[in-house]
PDB file of N, CA and C in Angstrom:
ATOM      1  N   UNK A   1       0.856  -1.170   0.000  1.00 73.00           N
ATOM      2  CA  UNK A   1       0.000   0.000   0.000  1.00 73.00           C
ATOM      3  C   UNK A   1       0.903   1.233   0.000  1.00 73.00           C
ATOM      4  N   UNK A   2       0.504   2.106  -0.981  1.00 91.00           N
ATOM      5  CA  UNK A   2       1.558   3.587  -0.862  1.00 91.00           C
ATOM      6  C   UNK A   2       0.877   4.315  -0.022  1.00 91.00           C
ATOM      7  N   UNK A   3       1.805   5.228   0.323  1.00 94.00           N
ATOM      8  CA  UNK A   3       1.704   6.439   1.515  1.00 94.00           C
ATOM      9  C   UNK A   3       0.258   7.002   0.950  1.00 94.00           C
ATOM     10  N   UNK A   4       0.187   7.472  -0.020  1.00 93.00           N
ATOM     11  CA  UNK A   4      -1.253   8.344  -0.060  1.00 93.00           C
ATOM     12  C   UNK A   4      -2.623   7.234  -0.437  1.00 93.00           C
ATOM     13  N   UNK A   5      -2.058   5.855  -0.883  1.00 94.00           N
ATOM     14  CA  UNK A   5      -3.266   5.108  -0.159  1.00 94.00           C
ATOM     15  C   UNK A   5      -3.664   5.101   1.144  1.00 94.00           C
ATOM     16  N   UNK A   6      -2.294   4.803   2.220  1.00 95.00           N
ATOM     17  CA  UNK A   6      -2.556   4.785   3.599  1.00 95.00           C
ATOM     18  C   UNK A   6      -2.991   6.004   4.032  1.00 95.00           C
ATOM     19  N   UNK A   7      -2.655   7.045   3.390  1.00 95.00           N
ATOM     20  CA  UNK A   7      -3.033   8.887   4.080  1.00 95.00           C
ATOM     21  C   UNK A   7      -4.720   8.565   3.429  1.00 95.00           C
ATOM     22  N   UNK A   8      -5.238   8.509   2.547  1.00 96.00           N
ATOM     23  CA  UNK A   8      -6.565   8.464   2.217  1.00 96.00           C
ATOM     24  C   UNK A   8      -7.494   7.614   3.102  1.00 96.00           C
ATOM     25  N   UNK A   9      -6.840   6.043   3.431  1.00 96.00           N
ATOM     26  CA  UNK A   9      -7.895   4.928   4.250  1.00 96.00           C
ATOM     27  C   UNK A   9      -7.625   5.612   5.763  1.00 96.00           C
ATOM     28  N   UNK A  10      -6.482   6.371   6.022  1.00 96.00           N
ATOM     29  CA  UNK A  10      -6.450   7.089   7.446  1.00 96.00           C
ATOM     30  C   UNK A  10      -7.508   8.474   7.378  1.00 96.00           C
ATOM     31  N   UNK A  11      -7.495   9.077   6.195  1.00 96.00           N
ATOM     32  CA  UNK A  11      -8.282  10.232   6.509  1.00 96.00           C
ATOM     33  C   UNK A  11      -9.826   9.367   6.587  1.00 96.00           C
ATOM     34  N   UNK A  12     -10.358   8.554   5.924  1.00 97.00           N
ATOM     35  CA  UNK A  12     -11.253   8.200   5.732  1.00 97.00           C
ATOM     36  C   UNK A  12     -11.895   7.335   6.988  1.00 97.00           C
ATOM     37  N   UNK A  13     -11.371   6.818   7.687  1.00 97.00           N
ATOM     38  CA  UNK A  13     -11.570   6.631   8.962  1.00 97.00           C
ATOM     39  C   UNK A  13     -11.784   7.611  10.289  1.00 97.00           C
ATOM     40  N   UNK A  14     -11.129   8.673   9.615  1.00 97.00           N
ATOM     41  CA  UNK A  14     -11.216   9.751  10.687  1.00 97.00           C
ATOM     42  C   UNK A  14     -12.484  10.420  10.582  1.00 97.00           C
ATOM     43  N   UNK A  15     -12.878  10.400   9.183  1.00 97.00           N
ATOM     44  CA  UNK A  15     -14.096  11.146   9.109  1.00 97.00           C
ATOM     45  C   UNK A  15     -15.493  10.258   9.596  1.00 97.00           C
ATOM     46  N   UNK A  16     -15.009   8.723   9.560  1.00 98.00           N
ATOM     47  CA  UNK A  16     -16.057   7.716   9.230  1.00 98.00           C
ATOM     48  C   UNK A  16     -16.030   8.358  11.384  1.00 98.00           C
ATOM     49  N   UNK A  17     -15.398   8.325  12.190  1.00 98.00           N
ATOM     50  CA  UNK A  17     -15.483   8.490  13.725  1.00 98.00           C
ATOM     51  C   UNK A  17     -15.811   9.862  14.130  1.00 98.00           C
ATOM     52  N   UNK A  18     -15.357  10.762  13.068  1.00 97.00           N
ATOM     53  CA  UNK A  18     -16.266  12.207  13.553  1.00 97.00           C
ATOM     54  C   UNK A  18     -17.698  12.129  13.334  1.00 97.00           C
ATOM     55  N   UNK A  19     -18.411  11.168  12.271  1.00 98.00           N
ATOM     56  CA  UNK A  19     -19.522  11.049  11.780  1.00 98.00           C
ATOM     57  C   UNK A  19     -19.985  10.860  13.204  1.00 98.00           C
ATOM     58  N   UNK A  20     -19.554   9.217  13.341  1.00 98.00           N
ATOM     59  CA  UNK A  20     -19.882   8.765  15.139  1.00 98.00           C
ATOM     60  C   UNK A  20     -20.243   9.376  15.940  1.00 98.00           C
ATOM     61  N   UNK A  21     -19.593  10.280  16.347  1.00 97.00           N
ATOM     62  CA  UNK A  21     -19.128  11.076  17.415  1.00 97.00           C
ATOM     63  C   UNK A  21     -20.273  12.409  17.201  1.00 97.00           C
ATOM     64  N   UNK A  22     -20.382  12.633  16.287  1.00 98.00           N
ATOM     65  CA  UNK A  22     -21.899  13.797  16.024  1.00 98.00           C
ATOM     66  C   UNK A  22     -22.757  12.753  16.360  1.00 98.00           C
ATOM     67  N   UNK A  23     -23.105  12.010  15.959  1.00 98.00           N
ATOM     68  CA  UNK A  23     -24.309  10.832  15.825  1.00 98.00           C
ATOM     69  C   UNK A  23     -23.973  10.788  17.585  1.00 98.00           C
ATOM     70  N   UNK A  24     -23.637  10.642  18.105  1.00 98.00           N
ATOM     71  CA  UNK A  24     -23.593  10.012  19.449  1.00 98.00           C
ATOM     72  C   UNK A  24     -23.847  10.943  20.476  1.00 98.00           C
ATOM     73  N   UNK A  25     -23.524  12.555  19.881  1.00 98.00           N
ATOM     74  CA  UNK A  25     -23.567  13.350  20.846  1.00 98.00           C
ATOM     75  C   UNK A  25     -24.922  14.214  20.512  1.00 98.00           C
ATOM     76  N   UNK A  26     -25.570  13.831  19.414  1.00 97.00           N
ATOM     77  CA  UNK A  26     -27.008  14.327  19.418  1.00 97.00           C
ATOM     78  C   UNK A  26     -27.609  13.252  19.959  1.00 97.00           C
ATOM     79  N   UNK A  27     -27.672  11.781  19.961  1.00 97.00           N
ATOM     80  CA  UNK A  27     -28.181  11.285  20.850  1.00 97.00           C
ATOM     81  C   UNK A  27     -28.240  11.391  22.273  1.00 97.00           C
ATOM     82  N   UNK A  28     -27.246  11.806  22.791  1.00 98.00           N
ATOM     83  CA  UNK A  28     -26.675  11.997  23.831  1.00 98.00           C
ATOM     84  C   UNK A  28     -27.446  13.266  24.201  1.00 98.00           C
ATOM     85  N   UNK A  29     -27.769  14.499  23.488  1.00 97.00           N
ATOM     86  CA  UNK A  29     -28.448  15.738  23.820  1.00 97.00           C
ATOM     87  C   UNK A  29     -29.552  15.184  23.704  1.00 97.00           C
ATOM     88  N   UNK A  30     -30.362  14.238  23.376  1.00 97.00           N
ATOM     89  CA  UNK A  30     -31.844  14.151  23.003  1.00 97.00           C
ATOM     90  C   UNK A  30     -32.308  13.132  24.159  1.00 97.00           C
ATOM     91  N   UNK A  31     -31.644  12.299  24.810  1.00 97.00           N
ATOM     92  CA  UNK A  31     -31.522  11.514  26.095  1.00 97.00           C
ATOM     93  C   UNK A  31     -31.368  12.455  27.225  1.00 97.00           C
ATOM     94  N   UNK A  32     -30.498  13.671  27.526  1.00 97.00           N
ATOM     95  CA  UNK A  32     -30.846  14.499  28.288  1.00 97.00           C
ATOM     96  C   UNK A  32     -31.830  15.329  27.771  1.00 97.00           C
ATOM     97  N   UNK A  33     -32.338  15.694  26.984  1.00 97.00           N
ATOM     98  CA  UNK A  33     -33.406  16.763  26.844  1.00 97.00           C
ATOM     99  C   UNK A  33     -34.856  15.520  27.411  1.00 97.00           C
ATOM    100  N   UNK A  34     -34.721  14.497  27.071  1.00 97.00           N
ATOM    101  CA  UNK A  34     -35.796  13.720  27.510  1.00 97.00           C
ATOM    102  C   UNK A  34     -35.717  13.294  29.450  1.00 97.00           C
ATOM    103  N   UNK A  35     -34.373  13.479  29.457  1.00 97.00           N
ATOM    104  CA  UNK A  35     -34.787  13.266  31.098  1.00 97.00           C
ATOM    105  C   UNK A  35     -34.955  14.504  32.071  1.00 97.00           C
ATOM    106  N   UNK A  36     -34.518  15.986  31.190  1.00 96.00           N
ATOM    107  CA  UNK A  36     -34.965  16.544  31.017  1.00 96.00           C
ATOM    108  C   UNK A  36     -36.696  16.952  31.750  1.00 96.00           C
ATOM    109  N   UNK A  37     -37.414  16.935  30.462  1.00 96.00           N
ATOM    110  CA  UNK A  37     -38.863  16.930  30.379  1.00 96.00           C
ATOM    111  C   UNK A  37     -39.244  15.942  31.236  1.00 96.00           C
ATOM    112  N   UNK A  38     -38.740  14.801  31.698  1.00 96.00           N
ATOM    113  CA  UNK A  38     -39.630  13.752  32.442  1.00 96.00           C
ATOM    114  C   UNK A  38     -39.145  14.533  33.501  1.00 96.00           C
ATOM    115  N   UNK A  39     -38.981  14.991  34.221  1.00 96.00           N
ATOM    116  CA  UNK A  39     -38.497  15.854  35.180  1.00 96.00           C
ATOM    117  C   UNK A  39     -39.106  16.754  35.805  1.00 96.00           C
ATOM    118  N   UNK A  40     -39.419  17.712  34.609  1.00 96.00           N
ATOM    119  CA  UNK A  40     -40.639  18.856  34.628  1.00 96.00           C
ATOM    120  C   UNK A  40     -41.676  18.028  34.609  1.00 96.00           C
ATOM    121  N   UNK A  41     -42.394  16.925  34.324  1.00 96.00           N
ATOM    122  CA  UNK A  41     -43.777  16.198  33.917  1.00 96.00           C
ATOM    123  C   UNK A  41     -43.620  15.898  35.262  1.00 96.00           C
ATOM    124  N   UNK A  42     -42.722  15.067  36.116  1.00 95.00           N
ATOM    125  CA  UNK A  42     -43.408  14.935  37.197  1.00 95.00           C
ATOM    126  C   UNK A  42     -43.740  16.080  38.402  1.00 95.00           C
ATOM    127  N   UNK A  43     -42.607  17.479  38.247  1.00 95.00           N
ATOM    128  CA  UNK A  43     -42.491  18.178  39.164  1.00 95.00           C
ATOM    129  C   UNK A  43     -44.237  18.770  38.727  1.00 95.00           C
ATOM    130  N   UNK A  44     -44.702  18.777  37.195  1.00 94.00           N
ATOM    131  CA  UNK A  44     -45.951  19.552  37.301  1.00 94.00           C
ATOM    132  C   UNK A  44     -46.980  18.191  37.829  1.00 94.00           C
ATOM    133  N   UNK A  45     -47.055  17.345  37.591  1.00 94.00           N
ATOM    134  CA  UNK A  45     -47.532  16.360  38.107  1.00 94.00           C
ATOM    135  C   UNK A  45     -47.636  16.162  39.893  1.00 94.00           C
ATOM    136  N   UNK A  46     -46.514  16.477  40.365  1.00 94.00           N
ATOM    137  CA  UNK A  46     -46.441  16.716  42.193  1.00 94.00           C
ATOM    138  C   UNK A  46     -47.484  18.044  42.240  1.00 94.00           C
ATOM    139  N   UNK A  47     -47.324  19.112  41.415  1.00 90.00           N
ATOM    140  CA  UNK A  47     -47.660  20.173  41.971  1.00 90.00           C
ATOM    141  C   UNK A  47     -49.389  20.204  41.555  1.00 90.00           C
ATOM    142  N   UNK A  48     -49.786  19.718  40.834  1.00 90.00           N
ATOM    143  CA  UNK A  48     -51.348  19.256  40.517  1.00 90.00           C
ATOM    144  C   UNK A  48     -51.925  18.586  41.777  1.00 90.00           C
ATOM    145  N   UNK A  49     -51.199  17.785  41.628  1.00 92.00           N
ATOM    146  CA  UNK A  49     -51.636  16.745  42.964  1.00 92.00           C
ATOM    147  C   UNK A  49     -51.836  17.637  44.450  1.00 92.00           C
ATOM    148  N   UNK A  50     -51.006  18.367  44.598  1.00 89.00           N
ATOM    149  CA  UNK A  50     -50.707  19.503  45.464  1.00 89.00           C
ATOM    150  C   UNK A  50     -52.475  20.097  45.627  1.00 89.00           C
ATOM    151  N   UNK A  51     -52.049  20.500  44.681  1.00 85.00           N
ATOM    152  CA  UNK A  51     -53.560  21.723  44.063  1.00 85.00           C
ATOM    153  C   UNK A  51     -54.498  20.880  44.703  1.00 85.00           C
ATOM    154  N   UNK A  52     -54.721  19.957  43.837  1.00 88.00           N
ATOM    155  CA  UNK A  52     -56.290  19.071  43.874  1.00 88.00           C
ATOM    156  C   UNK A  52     -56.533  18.723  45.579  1.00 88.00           C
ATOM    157  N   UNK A  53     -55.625  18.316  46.036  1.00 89.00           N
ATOM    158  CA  UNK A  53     -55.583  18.038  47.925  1.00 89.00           C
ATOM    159  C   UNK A  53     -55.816  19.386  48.363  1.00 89.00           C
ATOM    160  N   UNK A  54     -55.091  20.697  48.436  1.00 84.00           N
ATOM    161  CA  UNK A  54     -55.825  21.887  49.025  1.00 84.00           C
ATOM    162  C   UNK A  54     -57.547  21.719  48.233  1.00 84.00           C
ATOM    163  N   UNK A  55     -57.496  21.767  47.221  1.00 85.00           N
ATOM    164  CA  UNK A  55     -58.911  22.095  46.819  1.00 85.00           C
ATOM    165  C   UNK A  55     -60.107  21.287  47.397  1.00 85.00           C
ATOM    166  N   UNK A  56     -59.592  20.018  48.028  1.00 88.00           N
ATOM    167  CA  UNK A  56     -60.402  19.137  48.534  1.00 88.00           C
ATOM    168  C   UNK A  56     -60.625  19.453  49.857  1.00 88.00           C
ATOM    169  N   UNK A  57     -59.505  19.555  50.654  1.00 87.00           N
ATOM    170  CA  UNK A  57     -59.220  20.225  52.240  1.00 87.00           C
ATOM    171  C   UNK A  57     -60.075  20.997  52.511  1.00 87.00           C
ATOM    172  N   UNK A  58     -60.147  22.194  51.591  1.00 83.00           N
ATOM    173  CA  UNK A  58     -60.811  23.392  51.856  1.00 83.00           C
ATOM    174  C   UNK A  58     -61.753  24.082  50.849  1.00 83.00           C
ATOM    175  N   UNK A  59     -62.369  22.712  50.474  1.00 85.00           N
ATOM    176  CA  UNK A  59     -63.492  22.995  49.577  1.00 85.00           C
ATOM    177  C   UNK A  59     -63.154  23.955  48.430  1.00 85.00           C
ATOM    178  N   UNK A  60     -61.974  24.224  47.818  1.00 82.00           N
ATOM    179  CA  UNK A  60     -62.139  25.584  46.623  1.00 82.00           C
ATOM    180  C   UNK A  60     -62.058  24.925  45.579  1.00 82.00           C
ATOM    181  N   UNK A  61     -62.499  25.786  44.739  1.00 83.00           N
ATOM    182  CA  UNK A  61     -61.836  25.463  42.962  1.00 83.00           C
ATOM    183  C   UNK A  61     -61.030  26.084  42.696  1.00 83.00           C
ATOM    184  N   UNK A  62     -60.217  25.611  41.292  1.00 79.00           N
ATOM    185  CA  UNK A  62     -59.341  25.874  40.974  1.00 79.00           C
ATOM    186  C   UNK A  62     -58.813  27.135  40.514  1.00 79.00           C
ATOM    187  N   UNK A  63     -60.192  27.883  40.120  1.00 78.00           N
ATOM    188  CA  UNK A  63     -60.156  29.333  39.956  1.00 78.00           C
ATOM    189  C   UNK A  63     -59.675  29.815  41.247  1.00 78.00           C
ATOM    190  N   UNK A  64     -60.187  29.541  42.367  1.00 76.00           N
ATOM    191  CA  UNK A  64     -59.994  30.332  43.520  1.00 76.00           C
ATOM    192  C   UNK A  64     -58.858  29.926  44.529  1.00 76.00           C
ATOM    193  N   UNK A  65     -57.950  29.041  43.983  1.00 72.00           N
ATOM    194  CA  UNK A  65     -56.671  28.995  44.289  1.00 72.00           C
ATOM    195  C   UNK A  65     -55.465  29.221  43.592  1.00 72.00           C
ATOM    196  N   UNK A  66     -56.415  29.783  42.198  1.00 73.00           N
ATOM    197  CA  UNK A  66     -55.247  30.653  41.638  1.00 73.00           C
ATOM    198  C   UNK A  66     -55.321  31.937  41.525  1.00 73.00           C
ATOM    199  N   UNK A  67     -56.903  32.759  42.088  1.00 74.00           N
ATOM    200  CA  UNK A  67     -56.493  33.945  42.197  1.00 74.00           C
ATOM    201  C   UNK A  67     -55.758  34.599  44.107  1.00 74.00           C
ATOM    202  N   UNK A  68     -55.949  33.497  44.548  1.00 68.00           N
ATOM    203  CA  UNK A  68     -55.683  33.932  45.535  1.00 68.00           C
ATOM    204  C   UNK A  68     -56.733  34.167  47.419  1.00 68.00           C
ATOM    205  N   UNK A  69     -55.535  34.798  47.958  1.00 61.00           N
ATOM    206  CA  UNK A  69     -56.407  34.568  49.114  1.00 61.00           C
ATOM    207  C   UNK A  69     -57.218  35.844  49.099  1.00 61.00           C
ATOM    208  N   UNK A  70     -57.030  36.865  48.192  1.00 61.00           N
ATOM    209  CA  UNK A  70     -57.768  38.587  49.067  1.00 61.00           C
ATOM    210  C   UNK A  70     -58.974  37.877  48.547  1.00 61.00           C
ATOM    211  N   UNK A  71     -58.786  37.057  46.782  1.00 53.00           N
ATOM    212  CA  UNK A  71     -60.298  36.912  46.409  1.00 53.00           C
ATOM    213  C   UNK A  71     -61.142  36.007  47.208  1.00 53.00           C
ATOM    214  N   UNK A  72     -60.354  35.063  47.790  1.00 52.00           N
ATOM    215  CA  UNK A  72     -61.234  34.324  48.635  1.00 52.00           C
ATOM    216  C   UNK A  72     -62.064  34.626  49.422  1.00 52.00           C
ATOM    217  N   UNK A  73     -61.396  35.527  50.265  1.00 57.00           N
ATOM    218  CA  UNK A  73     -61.792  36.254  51.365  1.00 57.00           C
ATOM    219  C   UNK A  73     -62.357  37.732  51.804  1.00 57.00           C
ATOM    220  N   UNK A  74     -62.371  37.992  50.316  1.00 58.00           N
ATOM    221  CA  UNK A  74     -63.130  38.988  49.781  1.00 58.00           C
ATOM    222  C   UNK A  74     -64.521  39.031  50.582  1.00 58.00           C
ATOM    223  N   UNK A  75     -65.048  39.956  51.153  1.00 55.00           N
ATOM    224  CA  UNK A  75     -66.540  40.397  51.812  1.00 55.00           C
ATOM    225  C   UNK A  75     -67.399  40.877  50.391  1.00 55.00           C
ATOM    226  N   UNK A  76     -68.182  40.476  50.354  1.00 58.00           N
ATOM    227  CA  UNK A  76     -69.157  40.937  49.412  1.00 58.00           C
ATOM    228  C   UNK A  76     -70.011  42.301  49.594  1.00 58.00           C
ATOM    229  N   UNK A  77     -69.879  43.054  49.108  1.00 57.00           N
ATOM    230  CA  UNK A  77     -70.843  44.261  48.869  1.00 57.00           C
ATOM    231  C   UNK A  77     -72.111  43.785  49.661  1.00 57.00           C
ATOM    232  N   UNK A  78     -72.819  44.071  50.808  1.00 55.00           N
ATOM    233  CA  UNK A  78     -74.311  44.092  50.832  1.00 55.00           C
ATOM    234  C   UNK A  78     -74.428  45.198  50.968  1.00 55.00           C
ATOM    235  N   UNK A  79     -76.185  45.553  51.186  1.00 54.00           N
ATOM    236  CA  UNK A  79     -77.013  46.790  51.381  1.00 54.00           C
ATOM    237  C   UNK A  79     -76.155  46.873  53.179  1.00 54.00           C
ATOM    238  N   UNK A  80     -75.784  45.983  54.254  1.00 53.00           N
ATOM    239  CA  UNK A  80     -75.533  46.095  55.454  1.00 53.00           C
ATOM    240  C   UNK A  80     -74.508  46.368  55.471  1.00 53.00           C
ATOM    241  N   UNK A  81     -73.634  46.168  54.755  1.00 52.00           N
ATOM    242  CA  UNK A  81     -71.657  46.456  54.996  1.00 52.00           C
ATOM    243  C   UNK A  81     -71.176  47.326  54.216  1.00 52.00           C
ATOM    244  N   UNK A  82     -72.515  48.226  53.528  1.00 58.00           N
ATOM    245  CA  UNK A  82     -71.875  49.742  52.815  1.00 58.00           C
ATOM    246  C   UNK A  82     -71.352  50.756  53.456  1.00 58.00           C
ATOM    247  N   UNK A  83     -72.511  50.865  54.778  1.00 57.00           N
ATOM    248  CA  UNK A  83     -72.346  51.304  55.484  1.00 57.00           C
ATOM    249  C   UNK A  83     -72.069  50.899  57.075  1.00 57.00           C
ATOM    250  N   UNK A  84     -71.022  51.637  58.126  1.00 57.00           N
ATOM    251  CA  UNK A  84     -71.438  50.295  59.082  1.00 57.00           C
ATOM    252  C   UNK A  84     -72.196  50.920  60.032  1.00 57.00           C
ATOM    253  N   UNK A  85     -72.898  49.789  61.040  1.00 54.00           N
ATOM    254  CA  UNK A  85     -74.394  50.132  61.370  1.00 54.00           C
ATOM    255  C   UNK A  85     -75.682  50.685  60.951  1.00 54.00           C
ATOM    256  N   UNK A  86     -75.061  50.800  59.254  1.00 58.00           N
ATOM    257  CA  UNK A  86     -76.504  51.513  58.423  1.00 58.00           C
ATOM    258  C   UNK A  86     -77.338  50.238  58.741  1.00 58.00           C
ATOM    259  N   UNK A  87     -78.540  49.979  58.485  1.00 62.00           N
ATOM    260  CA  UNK A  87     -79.830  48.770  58.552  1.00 62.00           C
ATOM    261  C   UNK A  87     -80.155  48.303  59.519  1.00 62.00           C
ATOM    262  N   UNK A  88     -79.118  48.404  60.450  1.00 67.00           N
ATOM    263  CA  UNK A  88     -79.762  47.948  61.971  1.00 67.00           C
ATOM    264  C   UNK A  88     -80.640  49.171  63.003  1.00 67.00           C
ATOM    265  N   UNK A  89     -81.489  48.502  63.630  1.00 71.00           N
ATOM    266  CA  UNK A  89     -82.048  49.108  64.504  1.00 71.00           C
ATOM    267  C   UNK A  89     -81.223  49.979  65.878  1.00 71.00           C
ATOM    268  N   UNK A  90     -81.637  50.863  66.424  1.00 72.00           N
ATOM    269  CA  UNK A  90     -80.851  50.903  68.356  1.00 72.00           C
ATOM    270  C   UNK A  90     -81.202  49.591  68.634  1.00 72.00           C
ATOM    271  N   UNK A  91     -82.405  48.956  68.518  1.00 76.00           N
ATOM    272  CA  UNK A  91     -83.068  47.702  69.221  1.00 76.00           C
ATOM    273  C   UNK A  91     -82.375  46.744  69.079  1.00 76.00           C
ATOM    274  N   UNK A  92     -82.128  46.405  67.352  1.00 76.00           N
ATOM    275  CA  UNK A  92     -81.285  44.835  67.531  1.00 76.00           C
ATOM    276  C   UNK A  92     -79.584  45.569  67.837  1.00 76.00           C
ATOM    277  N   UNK A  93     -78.803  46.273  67.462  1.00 73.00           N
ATOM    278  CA  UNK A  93     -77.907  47.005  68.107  1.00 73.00           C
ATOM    279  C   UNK A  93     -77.485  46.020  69.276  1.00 73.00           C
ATOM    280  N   UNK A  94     -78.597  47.087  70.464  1.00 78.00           N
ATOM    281  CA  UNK A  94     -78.623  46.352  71.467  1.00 78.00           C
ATOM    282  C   UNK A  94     -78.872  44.614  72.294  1.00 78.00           C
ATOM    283  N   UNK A  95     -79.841  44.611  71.080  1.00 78.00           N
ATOM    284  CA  UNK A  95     -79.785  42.926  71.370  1.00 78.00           C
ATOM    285  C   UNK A  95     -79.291  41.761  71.181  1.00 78.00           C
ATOM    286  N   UNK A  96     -78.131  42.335  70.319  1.00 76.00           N
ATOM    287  CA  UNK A  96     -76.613  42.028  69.980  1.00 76.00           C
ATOM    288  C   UNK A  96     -75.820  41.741  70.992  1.00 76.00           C
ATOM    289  N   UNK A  97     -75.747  43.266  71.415  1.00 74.00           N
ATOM    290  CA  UNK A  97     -73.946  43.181  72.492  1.00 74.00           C
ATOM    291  C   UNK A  97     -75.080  42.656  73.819  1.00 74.00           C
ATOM    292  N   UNK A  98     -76.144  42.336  73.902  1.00 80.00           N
ATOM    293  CA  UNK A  98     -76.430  41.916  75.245  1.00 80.00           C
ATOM    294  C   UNK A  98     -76.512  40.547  75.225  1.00 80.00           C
ATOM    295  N   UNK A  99     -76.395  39.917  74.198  1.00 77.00           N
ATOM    296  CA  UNK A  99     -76.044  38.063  73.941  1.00 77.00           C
ATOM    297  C   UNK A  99     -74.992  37.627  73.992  1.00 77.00           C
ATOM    298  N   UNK A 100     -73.581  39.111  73.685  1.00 73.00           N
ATOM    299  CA  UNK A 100     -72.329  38.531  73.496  1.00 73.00           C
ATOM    300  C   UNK A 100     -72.162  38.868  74.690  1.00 73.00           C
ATOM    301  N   UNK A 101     -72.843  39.783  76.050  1.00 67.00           N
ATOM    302  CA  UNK A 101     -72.591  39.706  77.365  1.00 67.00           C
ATOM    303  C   UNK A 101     -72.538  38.363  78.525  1.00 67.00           C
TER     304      UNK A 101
END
């Protein structure tokens, strides 16, 4: 075999292992990008599970544990809490703080 046969079956091997070596290291990125994502799937998976147990605990939906606690606990507008002591009587007033006596 002459030198630039052997320089050709040597280059040609070199290229045939860089081929490899791409091939191996996109596999290699696509095996971490997949363990990756299984990763995030279960952390959103824990955190659902999360959700659904408060929502059961404490009776809410899902709307109302994602806007929060002010909305939860939000007082509603009545004709009685526009004003305070507007609608009550002196009478029930009084017949109030004399039950909590």
């Amino acid at each position: 075999m002459s030198t630039v046969q052997m320089l050709v079956a040597q280059k040609m091997a070199l290229e045939r292992r860089i081929e490899q070596a791409r091939q191996e290291e996109v596999e290699r990125q696509r095996r971490l990008e997949a363990e990756r994502l299984a990763v995030q799937q279960a952390e959103i998976a824990q955190i659902r599970m999360s959700l659904q147990n408060l929502m059961k605990k404490y009776n809410l939906t899902e709307d109302q544990l994602l806007r929060g606690q002010e909305e939860i606990f939000k007082i509603k507008k009545t004709k009685l809490n526009e004003v305070p002591g507007k609608g009550l009587s002196l009478q029930e007033m009084r017949m109030f703080y004399a039950k909590m006596q």
